[in-house]
């Protein structure tokens, strides 16, 4: 499907460093950064905020290089982790 949409490159990234930095700024401790444990509501909020900021930074960099890009929010929360 991606090929038919002329999408040739997909960037997949994590955000654990950014989640930890945001947690440090807020004075909180994330419940899980590896995605293998339970994700509490506070950590999910941190993950969504950090991933959104990171996605925007990536888009800004690609735009500065005159590359078209799109982003999807693929943060998933379930009992085994996010």
Coordinates of N, CA, C and O in Angstrom, one line a residue:
X1 N 0.8 -1.2 0.0 CA 0.0 0.0 0.0 C 0.9 1.3 0.0 O 0.6 2.2 -0.7
X2 N 1.9 1.3 0.8 CA 2.8 2.4 0.9 C 3.4 2.7 -0.5 O 3.5 3.9 -0.9
X3 N 3.8 1.7 -1.2 CA 4.4 1.9 -2.5 C 3.4 2.5 -3.5 O 3.7 3.4 -4.3
X4 N 2.1 2.1 -3.4 CA 1.1 2.6 -4.3 C 0.8 4.1 -4.0 O 0.4 4.8 -4.9
X5 N 1.1 4.5 -2.8 CA 0.9 5.9 -2.4 C 2.2 6.7 -2.7 O 2.3 7.9 -2.3
X6 N 3.2 6.1 -3.3 CA 4.5 6.7 -3.6 C 5.3 7.0 -2.3 O 6.1 8.0 -2.3
X7 N 5.1 6.3 -1.3 CA 5.8 6.5 -0.1 C 7.0 5.5 -0.1 O 6.9 4.3 -0.2
X8 N 8.2 6.1 -0.2 CA 9.4 5.3 -0.4 C 10.2 5.1 0.9 O 11.1 4.2 1.0
X9 N 10.0 5.9 1.9 CA 10.8 5.9 3.1 C 9.9 6.0 4.3 O 9.0 6.9 4.3
X10 N 10.1 5.1 5.3 CA 9.3 5.2 6.5 C 10.3 5.3 7.7 O 11.3 4.5 7.8
X11 N 10.1 6.2 8.5 CA 11.0 6.4 9.7 C 10.2 6.0 10.9 O 9.1 6.4 11.2
X12 N 10.8 5.0 11.7 CA 10.2 4.5 12.9 C 11.2 4.9 14.0 O 12.4 4.7 13.9
X13 N 10.6 5.5 15.1 CA 11.5 5.9 16.2 C 10.8 5.7 17.5 O 9.6 5.6 17.6
X14 N 11.6 5.6 18.5 CA 11.1 5.6 19.9 C 11.3 6.9 20.5 O 11.8 7.9 19.9
X15 N 10.8 7.1 21.7 CA 10.9 8.4 22.4 C 11.2 8.2 23.9 O 10.9 9.1 24.7
X16 N 11.9 7.1 24.3 CA 12.1 7.0 25.7 C 13.0 8.0 26.3 O 12.8 8.5 27.4
X17 N 14.0 8.5 25.5 CA 14.9 9.6 26.0 C 14.1 10.8 26.2 O 14.2 11.5 27.3
X18 N 13.2 11.1 25.3 CA 12.4 12.3 25.4 C 11.3 12.2 26.5 O 11.0 13.2 27.2
X19 N 10.8 11.0 26.7 CA 9.8 10.8 27.8 C 10.5 11.0 29.1 O 10.0 11.7 30.0
X20 N 11.7 10.5 29.3 CA 12.5 10.6 30.5 C 12.8 12.1 30.8 O 12.7 12.6 31.9
X21 N 13.2 12.8 29.8 CA 13.5 14.2 29.9 C 12.3 15.0 30.3 O 12.4 15.9 31.2
X22 N 11.2 14.7 29.7 CA 9.9 15.4 30.1 C 9.5 15.1 31.5 O 9.1 15.9 32.3
X23 N 9.7 13.8 31.9 CA 9.4 13.4 33.3 C 10.3 14.2 34.3 O 9.8 14.6 35.3
X24 N 11.5 14.3 33.9 CA 12.5 15.0 34.8 C 12.0 16.5 34.9 O 12.1 17.1 36.0
X25 N 11.6 17.1 33.8 CA 11.1 18.5 33.9 C 9.9 18.6 34.8 O 9.8 19.6 35.5
X26 N 9.0 17.6 34.7 CA 7.8 17.7 35.5 C 8.0 17.1 36.9 O 7.0 17.2 37.7
X27 N 9.1 16.6 37.2 CA 9.4 16.0 38.5 C 8.6 14.7 38.8 O 8.2 14.5 39.9
X28 N 8.4 13.9 37.7 CA 7.7 12.7 37.9 C 8.6 11.5 37.5 O 9.6 11.7 36.9
X29 N 8.1 10.3 37.7 CA 8.8 9.1 37.3 C 7.9 8.3 36.4 O 6.8 7.9 36.9
X30 N 8.3 8.0 35.2 CA 7.5 7.2 34.3 C 7.5 5.7 34.8 O 8.4 5.2 35.4
X31 N 6.3 5.1 34.6 CA 6.2 3.7 35.1 C 7.0 2.7 34.3 O 7.4 1.7 34.8
X32 N 7.2 3.0 33.0 CA 7.9 2.1 32.1 C 8.4 2.8 30.9 O 7.6 3.5 30.2
X33 N 9.7 2.7 30.5 CA 10.2 3.3 29.3 C 10.6 2.3 28.2 O 10.9 2.7 27.1
X34 N 10.5 1.0 28.6 CA 10.9 0.0 27.6 C 9.7 -0.6 26.9 O 9.9 -1.4 25.9
X35 N 8.5 -0.4 27.3 CA 7.3 -1.0 26.7 C 7.0 -2.4 27.1 O 6.2 -3.1 26.5
X36 N 7.7 -2.8 28.2 CA 7.5 -4.2 28.7 C 6.7 -4.3 30.0 O 6.3 -5.4 30.4
X37 N 6.3 -3.1 30.6 CA 5.6 -3.1 31.8 C 4.3 -2.4 31.7 O 3.9 -2.0 30.6
X38 N 3.6 -2.3 32.8 CA 2.3 -1.6 32.8 C 2.5 -0.1 32.6 O 3.4 0.5 33.2
X39 N 1.7 0.5 31.8 CA 1.8 2.0 31.5 C 0.7 2.6 32.3 O -0.5 2.4 32.0
X40 N 1.0 3.5 33.2 CA 0.0 4.2 34.0 C -0.4 5.5 33.2 O 0.2 5.9 32.2
X41 N -1.5 6.1 33.7 CA -2.0 7.3 33.0 C -1.0 8.4 32.9 O -0.9 9.1 31.8
X42 N -0.2 8.6 33.9 CA 0.8 9.7 33.9 C 1.9 9.4 32.8 O 2.3 10.4 32.1
X43 N 2.3 8.2 32.7 CA 3.3 7.8 31.7 C 2.7 7.9 30.3 O 3.4 8.4 29.4
X44 N 1.5 7.6 30.2 CA 0.8 7.7 28.8 C 0.8 9.1 28.4 O 1.1 9.5 27.3
X45 N 0.5 10.0 29.3 CA 0.5 11.5 29.1 C 1.8 11.9 28.7 O 2.0 12.7 27.7
X46 N 2.9 11.5 29.4 CA 4.2 11.9 29.0 C 4.6 11.4 27.6 O 5.2 12.1 26.8
X47 N 4.2 10.1 27.4 CA 4.6 9.5 26.1 C 3.9 10.2 24.9 O 4.6 10.5 23.9
X48 N 2.6 10.6 25.1 CA 1.9 11.3 24.0 C 2.6 12.6 23.8 O 2.8 13.0 22.6
X49 N 2.9 13.4 24.8 CA 3.4 14.7 24.7 C 4.8 14.6 24.1 O 5.2 15.4 23.1
X50 N 5.7 13.7 24.6 CA 7.0 13.6 24.1 C 7.1 13.1 22.6 O 7.8 13.7 21.8
X51 N 6.2 12.2 22.3 CA 6.2 11.6 20.9 C 5.7 12.7 20.0 O 6.2 12.8 18.8
X52 N 4.7 13.5 20.4 CA 4.2 14.6 19.5 C 5.3 15.6 19.3 O 5.5 16.1 18.1
X53 N 6.0 16.0 20.3 CA 7.1 17.0 20.2 C 8.2 16.5 19.2 O 8.7 17.2 18.4
X54 N 8.5 15.2 19.4 CA 9.6 14.6 18.6 C 9.1 14.5 17.1 O 9.9 14.8 16.2
X55 N 7.9 14.1 16.9 CA 7.4 14.0 15.5 C 7.5 15.4 14.9 O 7.9 15.5 13.7
X56 N 7.1 16.5 15.6 CA 7.2 17.8 15.0 C 8.6 18.2 14.7 O 8.9 18.9 13.7
X57 N 9.6 17.8 15.6 CA 11.0 18.1 15.3 C 11.4 17.4 14.0 O 12.2 18.0 13.2
X58 N 11.0 16.2 13.9 CA 11.4 15.4 12.7 C 10.8 16.1 11.4 O 11.5 16.3 10.4
X59 N 9.5 16.4 11.5 CA 8.9 17.1 10.4 C 9.5 18.4 10.0 O 9.7 18.7 8.8
X60 N 9.9 19.2 11.0 CA 10.6 20.4 10.8 C 11.9 20.2 10.0 O 12.2 20.9 9.1
X61 N 12.6 19.2 10.5 CA 13.9 18.9 9.8 C 13.7 18.4 8.4 O 14.5 18.9 7.5
X62 N 12.8 17.6 8.1 CA 12.5 17.1 6.8 C 12.0 18.3 5.9 O 12.4 18.4 4.7
X63 N 11.2 19.2 6.5 CA 10.7 20.3 5.7 C 11.8 21.3 5.4 O 11.9 21.8 4.3
X64 N 12.7 21.4 6.3 CA 13.9 22.3 6.0 C 14.8 21.8 4.9 O 15.4 22.5 4.2
X65 N 14.7 20.4 4.7 CA 15.5 19.8 3.6 C 14.6 19.7 2.3 O 15.0 19.0 1.4
X66 N 13.5 20.3 2.4 CA 12.5 20.3 1.2 C 12.0 18.9 0.9 O 11.8 18.6 -0.3
X67 N 11.8 18.1 2.0 CA 11.2 16.8 1.8 C 9.8 16.8 2.3 O 9.5 17.3 3.4
X68 N 8.9 16.2 1.6 CA 7.5 16.0 2.0 C 7.4 14.9 3.1 O 8.1 13.9 3.0
X69 N 6.5 15.1 4.0 CA 6.4 14.1 5.1 C 5.0 14.1 5.7 O 4.3 15.1 5.6
X70 N 4.7 13.0 6.3 CA 3.5 12.9 7.1 C 3.8 12.1 8.3 O 4.8 11.4 8.4
X71 N 2.9 12.3 9.3 CA 3.2 11.6 10.6 C 1.9 11.0 11.1 O 0.8 11.5 10.8
X72 N 2.1 9.9 11.8 CA 0.9 9.2 12.4 C 1.3 9.0 13.9 O 2.4 8.8 14.2
X73 N 0.3 9.1 14.8 CA 0.5 8.9 16.2 C 0.3 7.4 16.4 O -0.8 6.9 16.4
X74 N 1.4 6.7 16.6 CA 1.4 5.3 16.8 C 1.7 4.8 18.2 O 2.2 3.7 18.4
X75 N 1.5 5.7 19.2 CA 1.7 5.3 20.6 C 0.5 4.4 21.0 O -0.7 4.8 20.8
X76 N 0.8 3.2 21.5 CA -0.2 2.3 21.8 C -0.1 2.0 23.3 O 1.0 1.7 23.8
X77 N -1.2 2.0 24.0 CA -1.1 1.6 25.5 C -2.0 0.4 25.7 O -3.1 0.3 25.2
X78 N -1.4 -0.6 26.3 CA -2.1 -1.8 26.7 C -1.5 -2.3 28.0 O -0.4 -1.8 28.4
X79 N -2.1 -3.3 28.6 CA -1.6 -3.8 29.9 C -0.1 -4.2 29.9 O 0.5 -4.2 30.9
X80 N 0.5 -4.6 28.7 CA 1.8 -5.0 28.7 C 2.8 -3.9 28.5 O 4.0 -4.1 28.5
X81 N 2.3 -2.7 28.3 CA 3.2 -1.5 28.1 C 2.8 -0.7 26.9 O 1.9 -1.1 26.1
X82 N 3.5 0.4 26.7 CA 3.2 1.2 25.5 C 4.3 1.2 24.5 O 5.4 0.9 24.8

